[in-house]
Amino acid sequence: MPRFESDSDARRLGEALAALRRARGLSQAEAGARAGMTSQGWGLYEAGKRPGLFRPDVQRRLTAAVDATPEALALSLPEAAAPAPETPALGVESRARAFEPAPPATARRLQLVNDDLAPWAASGVTLEYLPGRWPRRDQGCVIDMDDGERLVRLYERAEGDDLVVRGGPGGLSVEARIPRARTRAVAAVVARLDL
């Protein structure tokens, strides 16, 4: 069975979809679950290996899964690169994509004022966190809520429209659900400092 080879337009559209997903802080598995597909299926769209991404109904379904619109997808399209001059091939070679590193994130600090996360971190411990970096399971996170409140919890997982975290007034044994719609930002804790 021949494999579908993506063209540059499909790859660019897939890259734009990936940028929208990452901006929302979702993994491919989470975005795929929201769209009713597997992470592998979602990954094929992002890789430009599913031609259906050009269909308006598919674009609406996929962009809705990352809380965006088809218009936002079009605005996220990376600029097309100028074609490279043709040079004769000398054995095995590959034209690589240009790598543009992300701008360095500036770490921020926050001092704990209670023992809600003890023994992981107690009152007086300073946490260093990186805005824009999504936490892994059992990693500390700083959550900015839409009402201005800032929560510090241990990240467990994301389920549908909720973040599942541990910690808070009941301690680390208490699991809580926070609606994503109520969050403005989630940042991973990268260091605990005893200053």
Coordinates of C-alpha atoms in Angstrom, one line a residue, residues 13 18-19 37 43 47 66 77 93 96 106 142 155 176:
L13 CA -1.1 23.7 7.9
A18 CA 0.5 22.2 16.3
A19 CA 1.3 25.8 17.3
M37 CA -9.4 10.5 17.9
G43 CA -0.2 13.6 15.0
A47 CA 2.7 16.1 10.3
V66 CA -7.9 23.5 20.9
L77 CA 0.4 29.5 9.1
E93 CA 21.6 14.0 1.7
A96 CA 16.9 20.2 6.8
T106 CA 12.4 34.0 32.3
V142 CA 1.7 27.5 39.5
Y155 CA 0.0 18.4 38.7
A176 CA -8.9 18.3 43.1

